[in-house]
XYZ file of C-alpha atoms in Angstrom:
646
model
C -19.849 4.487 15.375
C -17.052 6.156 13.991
C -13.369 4.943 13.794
C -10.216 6.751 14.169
C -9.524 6.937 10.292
C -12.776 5.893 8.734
C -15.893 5.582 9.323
C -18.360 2.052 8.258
C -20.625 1.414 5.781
C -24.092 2.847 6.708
C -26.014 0.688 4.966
C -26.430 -3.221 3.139
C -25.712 -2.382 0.335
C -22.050 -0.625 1.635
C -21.626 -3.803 3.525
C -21.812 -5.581 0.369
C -19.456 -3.503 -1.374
C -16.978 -3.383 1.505
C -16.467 -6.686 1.638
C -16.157 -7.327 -2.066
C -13.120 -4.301 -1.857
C -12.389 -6.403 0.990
C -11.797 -9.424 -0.698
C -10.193 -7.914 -3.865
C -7.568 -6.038 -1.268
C -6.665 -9.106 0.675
C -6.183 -11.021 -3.075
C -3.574 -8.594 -4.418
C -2.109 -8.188 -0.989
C -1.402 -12.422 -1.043
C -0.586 -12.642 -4.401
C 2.168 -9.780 -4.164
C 3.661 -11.429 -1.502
C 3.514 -15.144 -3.139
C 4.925 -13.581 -6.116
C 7.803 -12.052 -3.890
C 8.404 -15.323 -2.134
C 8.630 -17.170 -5.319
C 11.119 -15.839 -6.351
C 13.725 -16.778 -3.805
C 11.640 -19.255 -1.799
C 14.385 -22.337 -3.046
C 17.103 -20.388 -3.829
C 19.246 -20.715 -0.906
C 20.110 -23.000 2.161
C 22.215 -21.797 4.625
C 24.638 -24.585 6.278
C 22.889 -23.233 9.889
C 19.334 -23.897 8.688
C 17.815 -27.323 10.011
C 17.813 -26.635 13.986
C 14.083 -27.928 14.986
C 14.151 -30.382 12.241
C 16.962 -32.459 13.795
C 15.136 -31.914 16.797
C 12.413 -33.159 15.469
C 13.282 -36.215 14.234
C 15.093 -37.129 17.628
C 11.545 -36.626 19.003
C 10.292 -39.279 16.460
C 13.169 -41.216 17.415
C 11.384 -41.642 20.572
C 13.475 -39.168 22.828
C 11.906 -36.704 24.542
C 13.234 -32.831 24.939
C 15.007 -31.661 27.879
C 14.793 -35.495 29.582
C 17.309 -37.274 26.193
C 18.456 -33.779 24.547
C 19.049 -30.181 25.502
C 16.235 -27.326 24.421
C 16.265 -24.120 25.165
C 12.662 -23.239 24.151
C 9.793 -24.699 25.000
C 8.741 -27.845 23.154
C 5.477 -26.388 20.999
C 7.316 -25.564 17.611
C 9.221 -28.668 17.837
C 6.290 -30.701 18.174
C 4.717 -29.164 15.339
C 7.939 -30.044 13.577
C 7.614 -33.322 14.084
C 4.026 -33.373 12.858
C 4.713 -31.749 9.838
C 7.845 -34.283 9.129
C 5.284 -37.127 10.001
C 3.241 -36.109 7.424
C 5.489 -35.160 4.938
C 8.994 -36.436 5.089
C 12.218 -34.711 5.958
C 12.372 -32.795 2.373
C 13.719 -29.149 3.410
C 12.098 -27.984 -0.294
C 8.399 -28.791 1.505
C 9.340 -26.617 4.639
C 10.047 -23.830 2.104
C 7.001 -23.905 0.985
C 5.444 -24.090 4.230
C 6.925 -21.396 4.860
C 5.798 -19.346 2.216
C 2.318 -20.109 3.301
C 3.670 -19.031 7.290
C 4.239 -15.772 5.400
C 0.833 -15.414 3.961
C -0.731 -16.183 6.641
C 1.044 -12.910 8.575
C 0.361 -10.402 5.794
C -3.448 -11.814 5.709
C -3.711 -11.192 9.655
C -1.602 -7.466 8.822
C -4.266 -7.044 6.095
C -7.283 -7.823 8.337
C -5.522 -4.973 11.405
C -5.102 -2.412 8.711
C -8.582 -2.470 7.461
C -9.754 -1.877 10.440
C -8.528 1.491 10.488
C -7.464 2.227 7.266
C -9.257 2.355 3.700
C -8.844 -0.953 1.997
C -6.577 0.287 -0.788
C -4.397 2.132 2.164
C -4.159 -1.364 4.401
C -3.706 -3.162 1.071
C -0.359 -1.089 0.283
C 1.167 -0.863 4.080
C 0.581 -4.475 4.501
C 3.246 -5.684 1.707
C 5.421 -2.947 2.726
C 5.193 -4.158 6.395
C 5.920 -7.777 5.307
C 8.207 -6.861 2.738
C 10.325 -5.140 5.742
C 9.191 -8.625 7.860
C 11.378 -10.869 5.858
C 14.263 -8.238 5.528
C 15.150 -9.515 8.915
C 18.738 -10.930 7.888
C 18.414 -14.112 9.666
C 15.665 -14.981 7.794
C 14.236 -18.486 7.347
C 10.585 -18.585 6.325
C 9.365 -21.732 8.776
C 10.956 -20.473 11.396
C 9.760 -19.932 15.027
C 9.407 -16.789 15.225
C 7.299 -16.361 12.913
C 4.463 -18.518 14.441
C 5.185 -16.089 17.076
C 4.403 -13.084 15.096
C 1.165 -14.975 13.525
C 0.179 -15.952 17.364
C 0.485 -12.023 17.869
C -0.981 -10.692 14.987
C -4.192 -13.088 15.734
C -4.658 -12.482 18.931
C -4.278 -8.516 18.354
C -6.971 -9.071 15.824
C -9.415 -11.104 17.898
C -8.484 -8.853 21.059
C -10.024 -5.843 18.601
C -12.964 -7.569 18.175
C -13.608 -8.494 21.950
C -13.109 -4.431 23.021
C -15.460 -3.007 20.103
C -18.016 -5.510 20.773
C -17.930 -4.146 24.370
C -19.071 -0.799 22.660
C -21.541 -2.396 20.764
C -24.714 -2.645 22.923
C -24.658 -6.433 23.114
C -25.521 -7.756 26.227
C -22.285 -8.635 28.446
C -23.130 -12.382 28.638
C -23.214 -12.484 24.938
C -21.010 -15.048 23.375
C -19.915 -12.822 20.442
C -18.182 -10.945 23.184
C -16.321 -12.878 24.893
C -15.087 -15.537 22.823
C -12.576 -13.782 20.922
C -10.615 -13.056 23.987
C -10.794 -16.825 24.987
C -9.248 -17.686 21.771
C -6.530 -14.967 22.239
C -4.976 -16.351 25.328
C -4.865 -19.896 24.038
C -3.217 -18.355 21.263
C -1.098 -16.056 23.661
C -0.141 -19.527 25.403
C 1.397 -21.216 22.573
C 3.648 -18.161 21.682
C 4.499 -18.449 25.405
C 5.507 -22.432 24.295
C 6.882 -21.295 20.904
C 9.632 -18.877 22.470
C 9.623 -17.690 26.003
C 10.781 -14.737 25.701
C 8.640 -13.261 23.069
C 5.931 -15.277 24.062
C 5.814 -13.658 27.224
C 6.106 -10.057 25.622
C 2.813 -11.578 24.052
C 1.117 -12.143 26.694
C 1.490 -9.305 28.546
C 0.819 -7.138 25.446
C -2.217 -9.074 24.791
C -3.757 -8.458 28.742
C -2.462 -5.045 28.818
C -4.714 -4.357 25.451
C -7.495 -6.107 27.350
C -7.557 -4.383 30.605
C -7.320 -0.953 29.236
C -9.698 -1.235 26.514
C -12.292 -2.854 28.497
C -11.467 -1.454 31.366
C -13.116 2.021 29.965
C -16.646 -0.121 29.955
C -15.998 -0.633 34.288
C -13.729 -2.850 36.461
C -15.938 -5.635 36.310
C -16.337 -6.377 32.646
C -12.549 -5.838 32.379
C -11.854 -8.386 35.162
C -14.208 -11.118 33.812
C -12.511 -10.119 30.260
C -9.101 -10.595 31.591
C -10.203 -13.918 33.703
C -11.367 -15.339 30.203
C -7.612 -14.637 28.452
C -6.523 -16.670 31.700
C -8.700 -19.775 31.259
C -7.633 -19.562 27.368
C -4.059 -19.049 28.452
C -4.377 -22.187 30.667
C -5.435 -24.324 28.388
C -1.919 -24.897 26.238
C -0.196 -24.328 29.550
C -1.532 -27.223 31.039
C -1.624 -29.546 28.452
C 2.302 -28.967 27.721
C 2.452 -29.434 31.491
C 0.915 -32.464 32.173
C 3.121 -34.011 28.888
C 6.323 -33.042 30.678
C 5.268 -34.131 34.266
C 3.804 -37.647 32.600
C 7.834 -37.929 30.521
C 9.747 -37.471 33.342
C 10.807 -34.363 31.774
C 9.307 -30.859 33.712
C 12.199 -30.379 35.441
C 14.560 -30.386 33.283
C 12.678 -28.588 30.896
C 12.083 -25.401 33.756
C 15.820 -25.679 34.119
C 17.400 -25.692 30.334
C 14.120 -22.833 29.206
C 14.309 -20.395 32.003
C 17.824 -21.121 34.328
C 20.091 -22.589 31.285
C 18.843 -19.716 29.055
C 19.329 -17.054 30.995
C 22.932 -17.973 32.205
C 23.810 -18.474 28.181
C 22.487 -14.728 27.801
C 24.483 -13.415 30.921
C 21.370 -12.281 33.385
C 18.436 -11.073 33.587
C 19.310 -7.116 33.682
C 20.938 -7.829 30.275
C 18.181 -9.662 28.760
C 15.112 -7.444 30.062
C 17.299 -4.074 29.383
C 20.689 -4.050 27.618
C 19.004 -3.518 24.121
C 17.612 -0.423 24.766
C 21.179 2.071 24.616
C 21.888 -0.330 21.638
C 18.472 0.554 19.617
C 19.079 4.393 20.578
C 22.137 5.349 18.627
C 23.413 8.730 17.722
C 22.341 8.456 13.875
C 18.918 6.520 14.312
C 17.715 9.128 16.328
C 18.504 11.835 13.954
C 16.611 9.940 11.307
C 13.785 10.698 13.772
C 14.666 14.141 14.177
C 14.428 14.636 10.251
C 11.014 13.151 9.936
C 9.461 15.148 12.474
C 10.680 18.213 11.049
C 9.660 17.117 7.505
C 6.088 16.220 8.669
C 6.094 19.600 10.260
C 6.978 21.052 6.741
C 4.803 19.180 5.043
C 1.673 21.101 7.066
C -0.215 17.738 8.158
C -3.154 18.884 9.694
C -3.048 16.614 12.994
C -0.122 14.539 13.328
C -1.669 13.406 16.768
C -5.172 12.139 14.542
C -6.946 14.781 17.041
C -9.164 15.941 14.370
C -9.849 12.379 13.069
C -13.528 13.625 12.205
C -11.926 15.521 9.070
C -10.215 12.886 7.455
C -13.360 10.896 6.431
C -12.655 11.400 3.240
C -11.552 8.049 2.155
C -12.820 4.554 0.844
C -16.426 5.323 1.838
C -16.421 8.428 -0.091
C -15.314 6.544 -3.295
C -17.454 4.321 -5.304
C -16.712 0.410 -5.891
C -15.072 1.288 -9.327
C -12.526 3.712 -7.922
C -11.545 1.385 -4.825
C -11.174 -1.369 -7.481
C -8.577 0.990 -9.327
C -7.134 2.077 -6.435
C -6.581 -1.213 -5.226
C -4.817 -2.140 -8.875
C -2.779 0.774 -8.572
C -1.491 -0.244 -5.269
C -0.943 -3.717 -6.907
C 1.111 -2.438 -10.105
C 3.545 -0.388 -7.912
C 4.519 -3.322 -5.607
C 4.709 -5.856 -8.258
C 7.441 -3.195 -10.288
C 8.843 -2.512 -6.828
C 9.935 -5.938 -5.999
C 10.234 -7.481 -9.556
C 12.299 -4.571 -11.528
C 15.205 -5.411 -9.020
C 14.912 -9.015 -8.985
C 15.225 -8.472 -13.358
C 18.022 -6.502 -13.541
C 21.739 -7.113 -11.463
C 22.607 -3.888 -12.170
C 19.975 -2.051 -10.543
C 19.611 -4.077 -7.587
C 23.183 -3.677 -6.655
C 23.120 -0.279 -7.053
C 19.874 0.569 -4.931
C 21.169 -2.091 -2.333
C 24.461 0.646 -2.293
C 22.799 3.199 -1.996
C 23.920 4.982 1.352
C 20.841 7.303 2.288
C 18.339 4.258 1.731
C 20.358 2.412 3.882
C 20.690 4.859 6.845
C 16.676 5.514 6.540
C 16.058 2.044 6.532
C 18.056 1.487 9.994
C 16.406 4.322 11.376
C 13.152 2.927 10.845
C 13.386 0.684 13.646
C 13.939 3.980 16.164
C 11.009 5.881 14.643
C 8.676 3.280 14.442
C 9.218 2.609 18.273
C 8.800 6.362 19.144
C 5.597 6.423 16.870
C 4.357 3.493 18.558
C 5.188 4.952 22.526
C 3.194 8.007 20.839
C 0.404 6.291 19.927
C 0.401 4.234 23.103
C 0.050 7.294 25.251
C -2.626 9.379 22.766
C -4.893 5.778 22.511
C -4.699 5.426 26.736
C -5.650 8.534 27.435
C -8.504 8.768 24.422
C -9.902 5.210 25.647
C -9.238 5.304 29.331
C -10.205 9.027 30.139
C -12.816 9.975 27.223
C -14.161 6.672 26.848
C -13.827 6.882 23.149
C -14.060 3.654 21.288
C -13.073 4.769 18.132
C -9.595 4.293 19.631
C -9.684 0.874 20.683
C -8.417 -0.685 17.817
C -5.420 1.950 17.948
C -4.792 1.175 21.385
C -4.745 -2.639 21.036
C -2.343 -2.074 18.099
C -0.070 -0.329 19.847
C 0.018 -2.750 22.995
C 0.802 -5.313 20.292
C 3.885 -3.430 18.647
C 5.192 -2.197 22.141
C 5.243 -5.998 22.582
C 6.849 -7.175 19.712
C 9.339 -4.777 20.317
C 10.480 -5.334 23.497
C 10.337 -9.061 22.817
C 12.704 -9.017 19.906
C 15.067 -6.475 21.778
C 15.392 -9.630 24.475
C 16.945 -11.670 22.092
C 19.956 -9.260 21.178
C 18.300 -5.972 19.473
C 15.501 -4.733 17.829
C 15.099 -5.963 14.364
C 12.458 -5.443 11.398
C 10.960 -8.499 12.549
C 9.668 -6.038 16.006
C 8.621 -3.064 14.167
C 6.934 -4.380 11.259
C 3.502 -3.689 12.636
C 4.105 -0.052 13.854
C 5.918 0.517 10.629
C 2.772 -0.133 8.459
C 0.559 1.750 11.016
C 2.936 4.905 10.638
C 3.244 4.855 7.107
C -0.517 4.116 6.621
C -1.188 7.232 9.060
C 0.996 9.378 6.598
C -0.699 8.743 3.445
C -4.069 8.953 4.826
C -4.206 12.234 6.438
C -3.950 15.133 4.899
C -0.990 17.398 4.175
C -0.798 20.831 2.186
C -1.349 20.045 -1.701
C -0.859 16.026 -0.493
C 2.630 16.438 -0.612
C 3.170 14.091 2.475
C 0.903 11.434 0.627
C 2.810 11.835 -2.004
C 5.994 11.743 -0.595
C 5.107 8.992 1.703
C 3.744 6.674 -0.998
C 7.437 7.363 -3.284
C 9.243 6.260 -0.260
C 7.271 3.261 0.638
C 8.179 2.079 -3.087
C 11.839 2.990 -2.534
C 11.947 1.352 0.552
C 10.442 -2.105 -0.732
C 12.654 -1.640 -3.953
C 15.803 -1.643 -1.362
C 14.414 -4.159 1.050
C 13.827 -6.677 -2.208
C 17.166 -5.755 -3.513
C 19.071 -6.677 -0.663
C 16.908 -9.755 0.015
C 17.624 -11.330 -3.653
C 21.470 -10.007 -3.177
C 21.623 -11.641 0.225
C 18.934 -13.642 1.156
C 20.975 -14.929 4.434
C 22.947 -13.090 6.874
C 23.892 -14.172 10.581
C 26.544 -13.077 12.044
C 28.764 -12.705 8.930
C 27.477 -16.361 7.399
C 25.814 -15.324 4.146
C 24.119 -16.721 1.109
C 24.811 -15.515 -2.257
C 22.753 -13.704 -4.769
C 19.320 -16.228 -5.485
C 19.882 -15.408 -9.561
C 23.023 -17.056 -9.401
C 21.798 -20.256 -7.157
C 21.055 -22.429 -10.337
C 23.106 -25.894 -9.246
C 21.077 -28.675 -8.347
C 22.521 -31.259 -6.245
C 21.891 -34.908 -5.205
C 22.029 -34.711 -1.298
C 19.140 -36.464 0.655
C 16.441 -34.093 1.513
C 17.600 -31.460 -0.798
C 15.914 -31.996 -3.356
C 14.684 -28.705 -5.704
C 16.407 -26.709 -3.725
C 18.744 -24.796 -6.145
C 22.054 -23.512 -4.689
C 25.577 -21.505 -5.400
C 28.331 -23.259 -6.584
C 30.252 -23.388 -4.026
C 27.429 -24.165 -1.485
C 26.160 -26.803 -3.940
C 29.606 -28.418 -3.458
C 30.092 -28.112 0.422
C 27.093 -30.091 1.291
C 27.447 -32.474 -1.590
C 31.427 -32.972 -0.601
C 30.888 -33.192 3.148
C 27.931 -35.162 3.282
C 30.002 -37.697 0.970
C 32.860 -37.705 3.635
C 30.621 -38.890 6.787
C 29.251 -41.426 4.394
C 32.738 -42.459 3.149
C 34.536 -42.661 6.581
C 31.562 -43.186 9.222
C 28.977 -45.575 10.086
C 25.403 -44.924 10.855
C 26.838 -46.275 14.350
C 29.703 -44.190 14.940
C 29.988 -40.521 16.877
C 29.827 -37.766 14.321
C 29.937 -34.381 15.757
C 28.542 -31.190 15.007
C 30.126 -27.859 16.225
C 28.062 -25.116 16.593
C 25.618 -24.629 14.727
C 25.619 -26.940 12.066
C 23.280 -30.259 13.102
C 21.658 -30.349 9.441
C 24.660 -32.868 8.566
C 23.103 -35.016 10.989
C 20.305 -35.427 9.022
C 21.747 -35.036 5.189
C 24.180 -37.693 6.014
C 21.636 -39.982 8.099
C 23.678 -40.245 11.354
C 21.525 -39.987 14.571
C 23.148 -37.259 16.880
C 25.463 -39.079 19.801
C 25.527 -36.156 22.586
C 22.286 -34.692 23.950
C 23.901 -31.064 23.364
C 22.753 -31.086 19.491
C 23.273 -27.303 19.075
C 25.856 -25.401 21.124
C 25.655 -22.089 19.991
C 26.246 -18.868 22.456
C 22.837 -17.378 23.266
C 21.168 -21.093 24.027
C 23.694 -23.555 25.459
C 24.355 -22.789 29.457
C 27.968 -22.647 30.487
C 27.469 -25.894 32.359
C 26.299 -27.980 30.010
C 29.060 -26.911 27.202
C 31.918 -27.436 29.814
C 30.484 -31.218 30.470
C 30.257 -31.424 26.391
C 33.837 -30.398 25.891
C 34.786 -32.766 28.870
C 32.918 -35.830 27.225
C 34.531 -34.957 23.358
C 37.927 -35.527 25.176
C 37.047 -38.728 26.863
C 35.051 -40.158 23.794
C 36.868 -38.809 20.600
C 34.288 -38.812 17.714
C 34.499 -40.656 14.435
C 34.388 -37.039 12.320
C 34.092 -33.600 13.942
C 32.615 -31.103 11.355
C 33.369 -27.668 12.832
C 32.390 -24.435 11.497
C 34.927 -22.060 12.275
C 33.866 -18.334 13.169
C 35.920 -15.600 12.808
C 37.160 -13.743 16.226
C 34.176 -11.321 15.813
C 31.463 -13.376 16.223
C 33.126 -15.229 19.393
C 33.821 -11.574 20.737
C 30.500 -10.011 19.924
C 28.260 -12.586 21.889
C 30.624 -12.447 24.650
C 30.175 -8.236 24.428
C 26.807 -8.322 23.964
C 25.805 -11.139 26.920
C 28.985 -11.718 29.334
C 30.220 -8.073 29.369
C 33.619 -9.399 27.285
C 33.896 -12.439 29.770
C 34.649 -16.059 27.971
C 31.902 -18.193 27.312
C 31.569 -22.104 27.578
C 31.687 -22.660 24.063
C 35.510 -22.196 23.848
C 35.573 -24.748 25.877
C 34.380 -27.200 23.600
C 36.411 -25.609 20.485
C 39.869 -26.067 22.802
C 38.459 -29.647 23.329
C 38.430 -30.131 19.249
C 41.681 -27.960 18.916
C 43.226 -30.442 21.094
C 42.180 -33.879 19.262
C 42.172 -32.185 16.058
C 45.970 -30.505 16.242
C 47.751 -31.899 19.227
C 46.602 -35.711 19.729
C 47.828 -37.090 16.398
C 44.176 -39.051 16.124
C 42.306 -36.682 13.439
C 43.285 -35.652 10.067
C 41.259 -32.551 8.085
C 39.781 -34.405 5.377
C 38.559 -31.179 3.706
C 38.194 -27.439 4.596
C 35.326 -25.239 2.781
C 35.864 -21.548 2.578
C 32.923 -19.380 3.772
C 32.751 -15.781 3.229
C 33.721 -13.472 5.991
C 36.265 -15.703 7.531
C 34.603 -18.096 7.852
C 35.126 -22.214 7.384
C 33.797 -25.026 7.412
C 36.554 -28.215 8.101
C 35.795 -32.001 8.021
C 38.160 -33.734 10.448
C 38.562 -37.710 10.453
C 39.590 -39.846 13.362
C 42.323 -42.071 12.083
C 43.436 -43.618 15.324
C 42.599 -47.076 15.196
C 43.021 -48.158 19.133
C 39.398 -49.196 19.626
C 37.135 -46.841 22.009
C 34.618 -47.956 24.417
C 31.961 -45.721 22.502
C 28.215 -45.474 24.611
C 25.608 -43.382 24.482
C 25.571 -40.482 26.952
C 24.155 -37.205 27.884
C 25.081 -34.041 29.515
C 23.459 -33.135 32.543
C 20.505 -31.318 31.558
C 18.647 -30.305 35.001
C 18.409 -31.216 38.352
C 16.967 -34.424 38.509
C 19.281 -36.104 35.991
């Protein structure tokens, strides 16, 4: 049985040395990345990191989401949160490293897709570049949830392969080798669905779309009792999230704050399903596409549609286990001087990270991966659907996959590297493994691959943070250690070293663990660094996840009960004006509501003095205001009305 770029191992002994290549691929693909992630790992801690674990801990507290705080996702990640802080404290240093093992985990399940169509030393090499690219995604924290959403993804996309080519195999169809991969992949596709609902969803429809088709080509009924088996997996997280909301009191709130509440804080439902799409298709990304299809026209490739995939096996399985094993080093010495030479030398990493043309290919990535994958999409269909070809299943489920990751990152704003990671690695691993005239495009392709990763890591140890103008400095200048609850080993800059150290001292100075402290928007870690419970069920209020509703209730409540300290994080104008752009077509959105509320105690009630004011690059600022008035307030507990049955 042949495969679209390779073919297997005919016999026991080629088993045998498969998997040992196998094994020594999947080794120097981990340890590049650990090595990568090392190096920056504890090197910075941006002031809006610390979201789910304040979340987290108001779980432990014994409140439960969407009933005693507002959530705009569904309650999976945070419950895993709360686990993981059970078990291990509130130290942010041990989520770092969690998250460096979140990472390997998704370039081990990259690893594992390549090889399935690649050689071993080809899937070992696009797999770091495709993670590499992962974690240039400028809001990038490594625990976050997205990223269970990409390993939810990448799993079930590899278990969904297995399902369709056992199909193909001549096993009978009640086998259980068949059929309980796909069971597996729609539990899995169910708790992306509970991780984020929007990408989740993108998930799950990728995930039966790669199902139907593939299997599909075997006869209706096999593809329907294939597709009812995702359903009973799918079911099975579904209804056990469910029946813990229904049995809390708290399933209708949550269906109101995850699917009503989120949608009105993104505008509608035309801008969240479509408005990306003229964004991702700019004038100069599109001529980045241009260029490469004339340059893989120049370079003579001899099928740039893999038509002729019967010529090109001419790779691992031609080689003995000697010259995989040096191919495999080779592939290992390049990334390894890719990623540390900049992270060595100031100098050079500034001035690849300025480097124009790099930059303008890199953005245009995102365009012609998404064209590549449409490509591949519509070549795989028509190879598995009409011809019955099953050497194109694992293409096809692939490319269901990336389609999916696409779309669901464009829902959240626009596409980012953290959508076209996978079809990145699958076009660059096409590239280098068919042939061109005298290899140029091999060559070629392999020289930009280590450019691209040398940029990528440059900008990454430059700025290892960027959201919406809030960045973190260079890692090889965070050296400052400071003594701040739950901060421990984590080393910082200067000046961020003293913000959290300063402000953290101020709650603790002027508050009680008691009193209202505020957090406005998107800066709840002081609730935990400075051990103060949050006082308003509206913990984060920031644009694309806090309904218009419940901020204008919020901003009501601040005025009637003033808190002890408001720490505010002022934006600049451009980040107020480029949510409202992007979701409300320029209208106003709740949150200034809540800012005039803190304008007015802050500057025209007399009660609040700025105790300190921290400047942040790009405008912005973070101020710590303290109530001074001492008329005594009738201070309870409250809410905001999260759904319809409060």
């Amino acid at each position: 049985m042949k495969q679209v770029f390779s073919i297997p191992f005919p016999t026991l002994t080629g088993r045998l040395e498969r998997r040992t290549v196998w094994a020594i691929g999947l080794f120097v693909n981990l340890t590049v990345i650990a090595i990568y992630n090392l190096l920056f790992f504890n090197r910075f801690f941006p002031v809006t990191e610390g979201w789910f674990s304040v979340y987290a801990n108001c779980l432990l507290g014994g409140k439960i989401p969407y009933r005693d705080f507002y959530l705009a996702v569904p309650p999976v990640y945070v419950l895993q949160m709360a686990a993981f802080i059970k078990l291990f404290g509130n130290s942010f240093i041990l989520l770092h490293v969690l998250g460096i093992f979140v990472i390997l985990t998704i370039t081990l399940t990259l690893f594992a897709l390549f090889a399935r169509i690649f050689p071993i030393y080809i899937a070992c090499l696009v797999s770091v570049l495709s993670t590499v690219y992962y974690e240039s995604t400028l809001a990038h924290v490594t625990y976050d949830f997205l990223h269970f959403v990409s390993i939810y993804a990448l799993m079930s996309a590899y278990l969904i392969c297995n399902h369709c080519k056992r199909f193909f195999a001549f096993l009978p169809d009640n086998h259980f080798k068949i059929y309980w991969p796909v069971c597996v992949a729609g539990v899995l596709g169910g708790l992306a669905f509970l991780t984020k609902q929007s990408n989740g969803l993108l998930v799950v429809v990728a995930s039966s779309s790669a199902v139907g088709l593939c299997t599909g080509a075997k006869g209706f009924r096999l593809a329907l009792k294939s597709l009812t088996l995702y359903g009973l997996g799918l079911s099975i997280p579904l209804c056990g999230i469910s029946i813990w909301l229904i049995s809390q009191k708290a399933f209708c709130p949550f269906i109101y704050q995850v699917f009503l509440g989120a949608a009105q804080s993104k505008g509608s439902l035309g801008t969240i399903f479509f408005a990306w799409i003229p964004r991702l298709f700019t004038l100069e990304k599109v001529a980045v596409v241009v260029f490469v299809c004339i340059l893989i026209l120049l370079l003579r490739y001899d099928s740039f549609l893999c038509e002729k995939y019967g010529k090109f096996e001419t790779g691992q399985f031609s080689l003995s286990l000697k010259k995989n094993v040096v191919f495999i080093l080779f592939v290992f010495a390049l990334s390894i001087a890719s990623i540390l030479l900049p992270f060595a030398s100031v100098e050079l990493s500034s001035a690849i990270a300025k480097t124009r043309e790099i930059g303008k290919y890199h953005r245009g990535l995102i365009v012609l991966s998404t064209v590549g994958t449409l490509i591949w999409f519509i070549l795989s269909v028509y190879k598995v659907v009409v011809e019955k070809k099953s050497e194109y299943i694992d293409l096809l489920a692939i490319a269901c996959f990336s389609i999916g990751l696409i779309y669901g990152t464009g829902m959240s704003a626009a596409v980012s590297e953290s959508g076209v990671f996978l079809p990145l690695g699958l076009l660059f691993g096409y590239l280098i493994f068919i042939h061109s005239k005298y290899h140029a495009g091999r060559v070629l392709c392999i020289a930009l691959l280590l450019i691209l990763m040398a940029y990528m890591a440059s900008l990454k140890y430059i700025e290892p943070y960027r959201w919406w103008g809030l960045v973190e400095s260079d890692v090889r200048k965070a050296v400052y250690q400071i003594n701040v609850k739950y901060l421990e080993g984590l080393y910082l800059s200067k000046n961020s070293a003293y913000l959290f150290s300063e402000t953290t001292r101020i709650i603790d100075k002027y508050s009680s663990q008691n009193d209202f402290v505020f957090t406005f928007p998107s800066i709840p870690v002081f609730y935990m660094l400075s051990n103060r419970e949050p006082r308003t069920s509206l913990i984060v209020q920031w644009f694309d996840i806090t309904s218009d509703e419940a901020a204008f209730e919020q901003a009501d409540l601040l005025l009637r009960f003033p808190p002890k300290i408001i720490v505010l994080l002022q934006l600049p104008t451009s980040v107020w004006e480029g949510h409202e752009n992007l979701f409300r077509d320029g209208k106003p959105s709740g949150q200034r509501a809540i800012l005039d509320a803190i304008i007015t105690l802050t500057s025209e009630s007399n009660q609040y003095v700025l105790e300190a004011e921290f400047p942040i690059p790009n405008d912005h600022r973070l101020q710590v205001w303290r109530r001074v008035d001492k008329r005594p307030l009738q201070l309870e507990r409250y809410r905001v009305s999260l759904g319809r049955s409060v």
